[in-house]
Short mmCIF file of C-alpha atoms and ligand atoms in Angstrom, two decimals:
data_model
loop_
_atom_site.label_atom_id
_atom_site.label_comp_id
_atom_site.label_asym_id
_atom_site.label_seq_id
_atom_site.Cartn_x
_atom_site.Cartn_y
_atom_site.Cartn_z
CA MET A 1 0.00 0.00 0.00
CA GLU A 2 1.43 3.36 -1.01
CA VAL A 3 0.36 6.26 1.21
CA VAL A 4 0.72 9.79 -0.18
CA ILE A 5 0.08 12.74 2.12
CA SER A 6 -0.60 15.94 0.21
CA THR A 7 -0.93 19.40 1.61
CA THR A 8 -3.99 20.17 -0.50
CA PRO A 9 -6.88 18.03 -1.78
CA ASP A 10 -6.16 19.55 -5.25
CA GLU A 11 -2.80 17.80 -5.28
CA ALA A 12 -4.47 14.46 -4.50
CA GLY A 13 -6.88 15.03 -7.41
CA LYS A 14 -3.95 15.69 -9.74
CA LEU A 15 -2.04 12.59 -8.62
CA ALA A 16 -5.11 10.38 -9.15
CA ALA A 17 -5.69 11.98 -12.57
CA ASP A 18 -2.01 11.31 -13.41
CA ALA A 19 -2.51 7.60 -12.66
CA ILE A 20 -5.65 7.50 -14.83
CA GLU A 21 -3.98 9.45 -17.66
CA GLU A 22 -1.01 7.08 -17.62
CA LEU A 23 -3.36 4.06 -17.74
CA ILE A 24 -5.41 5.50 -20.63
CA ARG A 25 -2.27 6.27 -22.65
CA ARG A 26 -1.19 2.67 -22.25
CA ARG A 27 -4.65 1.23 -22.73
CA PRO A 28 -7.25 3.62 -24.26
CA GLU A 29 -10.02 1.02 -23.80
CA ALA A 30 -9.31 0.76 -20.06
CA VAL A 31 -12.08 -0.07 -17.61
CA LEU A 32 -12.42 2.46 -14.79
CA GLY A 33 -14.23 1.94 -11.51
CA VAL A 34 -15.93 5.18 -10.46
CA ALA A 35 -17.11 6.19 -7.01
CA THR A 36 -19.64 8.68 -5.69
CA GLY A 37 -19.25 10.89 -2.62
CA SER A 38 -17.48 14.22 -2.35
CA SER A 39 -13.93 12.83 -2.21
CA PRO A 40 -13.53 11.82 -5.89
CA LEU A 41 -14.96 15.10 -7.24
CA LEU A 42 -11.54 16.75 -7.55
CA ILE A 43 -10.39 13.80 -9.65
CA TYR A 44 -13.34 14.16 -12.03
CA ASP A 45 -12.80 17.94 -12.25
CA GLU A 46 -9.12 17.44 -13.04
CA LEU A 47 -9.89 14.75 -15.64
CA GLY A 48 -12.48 17.08 -17.18
CA ARG A 49 -9.82 19.80 -17.52
CA ARG A 50 -7.39 17.38 -19.14
CA VAL A 51 -10.03 16.08 -21.56
CA ALA A 52 -10.93 19.69 -22.51
CA GLU A 53 -7.24 20.49 -23.10
CA GLY A 54 -6.94 17.35 -25.24
CA SER A 55 -4.21 15.74 -23.14
CA VAL A 56 -6.33 12.65 -22.43
CA SER A 57 -9.45 11.05 -23.89
CA LEU A 58 -11.80 8.55 -22.28
CA ALA A 59 -13.72 8.07 -25.54
CA LYS A 60 -12.72 4.41 -25.80
CA SER A 61 -12.87 3.55 -22.13
CA ARG A 62 -15.76 2.37 -20.02
CA ALA A 63 -16.72 2.68 -16.39
CA PHE A 64 -18.50 0.70 -13.69
CA MET A 65 -19.95 2.25 -10.58
CA LEU A 66 -19.49 0.82 -7.10
CA ASP A 67 -22.99 1.01 -5.72
CA GLU A 68 -26.55 2.32 -5.97
CA TYR A 69 -29.38 3.12 -3.60
CA VAL A 70 -32.37 0.80 -3.80
CA GLY A 71 -35.63 2.37 -4.89
CA LEU A 72 -34.67 5.95 -5.75
CA PRO A 73 -36.68 6.93 -8.85
CA GLU A 74 -34.86 7.42 -12.15
CA ASP A 75 -35.11 11.20 -12.02
CA HIS A 76 -33.92 11.51 -8.40
CA PRO A 77 -30.80 13.72 -8.33
CA GLN A 78 -29.18 11.54 -5.62
CA ARG A 79 -29.61 8.32 -7.55
CA TYR A 80 -25.94 7.37 -7.98
CA LEU A 81 -26.35 6.91 -11.74
CA SER A 82 -27.55 10.55 -11.91
CA VAL A 83 -24.69 11.69 -9.65
CA ILE A 84 -22.08 9.94 -11.79
CA ARG A 85 -23.63 11.41 -14.96
CA ASP A 86 -23.46 14.93 -13.49
CA GLU A 87 -20.09 14.69 -11.78
CA PHE A 88 -18.13 12.44 -14.14
CA VAL A 89 -19.77 11.59 -17.48
CA HIS A 90 -20.73 15.18 -18.33
CA LYS A 91 -17.20 16.44 -17.55
CA VAL A 92 -15.28 13.96 -19.70
CA ASP A 93 -15.75 12.38 -23.13
CA VAL A 94 -16.66 8.84 -22.08
CA ASP A 95 -19.60 7.31 -23.97
CA PRO A 96 -22.56 7.51 -21.51
CA ALA A 97 -23.75 4.11 -22.74
CA GLN A 98 -20.48 2.65 -21.49
CA VAL A 99 -21.04 3.72 -17.90
CA SER A 100 -23.13 1.45 -15.74
CA GLY A 101 -24.08 0.68 -12.18
CA PRO A 102 -26.08 -1.93 -10.31
CA ASP A 103 -29.83 -1.55 -10.98
CA GLY A 104 -31.41 -0.39 -7.74
CA LEU A 105 -34.83 -0.28 -9.43
CA ALA A 106 -34.81 -3.91 -10.63
CA ALA A 107 -37.85 -6.00 -9.70
CA ASP A 108 -35.44 -8.82 -8.88
CA LEU A 109 -32.53 -7.26 -6.99
CA VAL A 110 -30.68 -10.54 -6.41
CA THR A 111 -30.56 -11.23 -10.14
CA ALA A 112 -29.56 -7.60 -10.79
CA CYS A 113 -26.49 -8.15 -8.59
CA GLU A 114 -25.53 -11.31 -10.48
CA VAL A 115 -26.03 -9.54 -13.81
CA TYR A 116 -23.77 -6.71 -12.64
CA GLU A 117 -20.99 -9.06 -11.53
CA ARG A 118 -21.15 -10.74 -14.96
CA ALA A 119 -21.00 -7.41 -16.79
CA ILE A 120 -17.80 -6.43 -14.95
CA ALA A 121 -16.25 -9.83 -15.66
CA ASP A 122 -17.30 -9.71 -19.34
CA ALA A 123 -15.59 -6.31 -19.66
CA GLY A 124 -12.36 -7.94 -18.48
CA GLY A 125 -12.50 -6.54 -14.93
CA VAL A 126 -11.66 -3.10 -13.61
CA ASP A 127 -8.21 -1.68 -14.41
CA LEU A 128 -8.30 1.22 -11.97
CA GLN A 129 -10.83 1.63 -9.19
CA ILE A 130 -11.37 5.05 -7.59
CA LEU A 131 -12.52 4.70 -3.98
CA GLY A 132 -13.58 6.92 -1.11
CA ILE A 133 -14.01 5.76 2.46
CA GLY A 134 -16.87 6.20 4.92
CA THR A 135 -16.29 7.51 8.45
CA ASP A 136 -17.11 3.97 9.67
CA GLY A 137 -14.50 2.50 7.32
CA HIS A 138 -16.91 1.36 4.63
CA ILE A 139 -15.80 1.13 1.00
CA ALA A 140 -18.54 1.39 -1.60
CA PHE A 141 -21.43 0.49 0.73
CA ASN A 142 -19.72 -2.45 2.47
CA GLU A 143 -20.64 -1.57 6.00
CA PRO A 144 -18.88 -2.93 9.13
CA GLY A 145 -19.45 -6.67 9.39
CA SER A 146 -19.33 -7.18 5.62
CA SER A 147 -17.67 -10.37 4.48
CA LEU A 148 -14.20 -9.60 3.19
CA ALA A 149 -14.97 -12.05 0.34
CA SER A 150 -18.38 -10.55 -0.51
CA ARG A 151 -19.70 -10.04 -4.04
CA THR A 152 -22.27 -7.55 -5.34
CA ARG A 153 -25.35 -7.81 -3.13
CA ILE A 154 -28.06 -5.98 -1.20
CA LYS A 155 -26.91 -4.25 1.98
CA THR A 156 -28.64 -2.33 4.76
CA LEU A 157 -27.03 1.05 5.45
CA THR A 158 -25.95 1.82 9.02
CA SER A 159 -27.50 4.81 10.76
CA GLN A 160 -24.02 6.44 10.77
CA THR A 161 -23.83 6.25 6.98
CA ARG A 162 -27.40 7.48 6.58
CA ARG A 163 -26.60 10.42 8.89
CA ASP A 164 -23.38 11.15 6.94
CA ASN A 165 -25.25 11.06 3.62
CA ALA A 166 -28.27 13.08 4.83
CA ARG A 167 -26.42 16.22 3.67
CA PHE A 168 -27.15 15.12 0.09
CA PHE A 169 -30.86 14.77 0.95
CA GLY A 170 -31.48 18.25 2.31
CA GLY A 171 -30.28 17.19 5.77
CA ASN A 172 -33.22 14.79 6.13
CA VAL A 173 -31.94 11.41 7.33
CA ASP A 174 -35.36 9.83 6.72
CA ALA A 175 -35.03 10.63 3.02
CA VAL A 176 -31.84 8.51 2.76
CA PRO A 177 -32.73 5.02 1.53
CA ARG A 178 -32.18 2.15 3.96
CA HIS A 179 -30.95 -0.30 1.34
CA CYS A 180 -28.44 -0.33 -1.47
CA LEU A 181 -26.76 -2.62 -3.96
CA THR A 182 -23.01 -2.60 -3.66
CA GLN A 183 -20.03 -4.32 -5.19
CA GLY A 184 -18.65 -6.65 -2.55
CA ILE A 185 -15.22 -6.37 -1.01
CA GLY A 186 -14.19 -9.46 -2.99
CA THR A 187 -15.39 -7.72 -6.17
CA ILE A 188 -13.47 -4.53 -5.40
CA LEU A 189 -10.29 -6.46 -4.57
CA GLU A 190 -10.26 -7.83 -8.14
CA ALA A 191 -9.57 -4.35 -9.58
CA ARG A 192 -5.98 -4.24 -10.81
CA HIS A 193 -5.13 -0.89 -9.19
CA ILE A 194 -7.11 0.80 -6.42
CA VAL A 195 -6.77 4.53 -5.76
CA LEU A 196 -8.45 5.65 -2.53
CA VAL A 197 -8.87 9.33 -1.71
CA ALA A 198 -9.79 10.80 1.67
CA SER A 199 -9.70 14.24 3.19
CA GLY A 200 -10.67 15.90 6.44
CA ARG A 201 -10.34 15.01 10.12
CA GLY A 202 -13.63 13.09 10.07
CA LYS A 203 -11.87 10.37 8.05
CA ALA A 204 -8.73 10.20 10.23
CA GLU A 205 -9.75 7.19 12.33
CA ALA A 206 -11.04 5.21 9.31
CA VAL A 207 -7.80 6.02 7.45
CA HIS A 208 -5.69 4.98 10.45
CA GLN A 209 -7.51 1.63 10.55
CA LEU A 210 -7.28 1.21 6.76
CA VAL A 211 -3.52 1.71 6.67
CA GLU A 212 -2.31 0.56 10.07
CA GLY A 213 -5.11 -1.38 11.77
CA PRO A 214 -5.60 -5.14 11.86
CA VAL A 215 -7.57 -6.59 8.94
CA SER A 216 -11.11 -6.85 10.21
CA ALA A 217 -14.68 -6.86 8.94
CA MET A 218 -15.33 -4.16 11.58
CA TRP A 219 -13.31 -1.76 9.38
CA PRO A 220 -14.09 -3.07 5.88
CA ALA A 221 -11.47 -0.87 4.17
CA THR A 222 -8.72 -2.81 5.99
CA ALA A 223 -9.29 -5.58 3.40
CA LEU A 224 -7.32 -3.35 1.01
CA GLN A 225 -4.17 -4.36 2.91
CA LEU A 226 -4.54 -7.71 1.11
CA HIS A 227 -4.37 -6.08 -2.33
CA PRO A 228 -0.98 -5.79 -4.05
CA HIS A 229 -1.52 -2.39 -5.67
CA VAL A 230 -3.31 0.25 -3.62
CA THR A 231 -2.54 3.98 -3.61
CA VAL A 232 -3.99 6.02 -0.73
CA LEU A 233 -4.12 9.78 -1.34
CA LEU A 234 -4.70 11.85 1.81
CA ASP A 235 -4.67 15.41 3.00
CA THR A 236 -2.90 16.18 6.27
CA ALA A 237 -6.16 16.14 8.30
CA ALA A 238 -7.15 12.66 7.07
CA ALA A 239 -3.56 11.51 7.75
CA SER A 240 -3.46 13.05 11.24
CA ARG A 241 -3.81 9.74 13.11
CA LEU A 242 -1.23 7.78 11.12
CA GLN A 243 1.61 6.51 13.31
CA LEU A 244 4.06 6.22 10.43
CA ALA A 245 3.11 9.48 8.67
CA SER A 246 6.70 10.79 8.53
CA TYR A 247 7.87 7.51 6.98
CA TYR A 248 5.19 7.70 4.26
CA ILE A 249 6.17 11.32 3.53
CA GLU A 250 9.88 10.47 3.36
CA THR A 251 9.18 7.49 1.09
CA PHE A 252 7.11 9.55 -1.35
CA GLN A 253 9.57 12.45 -1.40
CA GLY A 254 12.45 10.07 -2.15
CA LYS A 255 10.53 8.15 -4.78
CA PRO A 256 12.49 7.72 -8.04
CA SER A 257 10.77 9.45 -10.98
CA TRP A 258 10.66 6.20 -12.96
CA GLN A 259 8.53 4.57 -10.31
CA GLY A 260 4.97 5.62 -11.20
CA PHE A 261 1.86 4.75 -9.23
C1 GLP B 1 -20.89 6.89 0.25
C2 GLP B 1 -20.41 6.05 -0.93
C3 GLP B 1 -18.96 5.65 -0.76
C4 GLP B 1 -18.12 6.87 -0.36
C5 GLP B 1 -18.62 7.42 0.94
C6 GLP B 1 -17.80 8.60 1.44
O1 GLP B 1 -21.30 6.15 1.33
N1 GLP B 1 -21.19 4.88 -1.13
O2 GLP B 1 -18.49 5.10 -1.98
O3 GLP B 1 -16.78 6.49 -0.25
O4 GLP B 1 -19.95 7.86 0.73
O5 GLP B 1 -18.22 9.77 0.83
P1 GLP B 1 -17.52 11.16 0.95
O6 GLP B 1 -16.34 11.12 0.03
O7 GLP B 1 -18.55 12.15 0.50
O8 GLP B 1 -17.14 11.34 2.37
#
């Protein structure tokens, strides 16, 4: 796991965009894993700028989302498919038809999860997965207690997550759905490169557990310690509880230029 502590969230957005740009140059038809939440927005903004400048194009690539609320109507602005369209698809030149998520409106949700797993596999798997982290250590919507081998499935959101996400629903926690479909931890771990971004003091404990805690279903993000290629991009507040922060800083500063992400 490579931990990069930046002074500004902007810098983290640029580093993540660098990793994506490098991947797309090598493999224009790359498969991206895209995440919702506020943390990845700087990445999408930076990618949008680079696409507008012509330095990178996502025209041949495709993207899979991590998760979706169950039951939010198609025109609901907080439906994750709508969020990803507004925050990612509309900023870059990816073909909107090539961006998909689990179907939280399916009559048969169990089958929808299986269909989604198959679609990711048929696309050859995810090359680079962008991830955020919840204050309770969830990744995607894998809440504490999730199996570390889980696949895409229905989950019940914790009250902490519903409170955290109420800000997107006019502050009304009752408007936040109780259920979601989410890629499992086992699904996420199959991505070839995982780039997790986190900022702010509210994430400091979850980040500490992710990087330095014991692997445990109580902090689902700790499963990333089992993955061979994870980059964690943090601001100083999110990194404030890391015991080895100065070592991570020294390592990154001394990193040879030929050693990319
Ligand atoms: C939601 C999403 C997660 C995201 C988390 C943190 O719960 N399902 O994928 O990582 O929010 O969001 P934020 O970056 O806004 O703190």
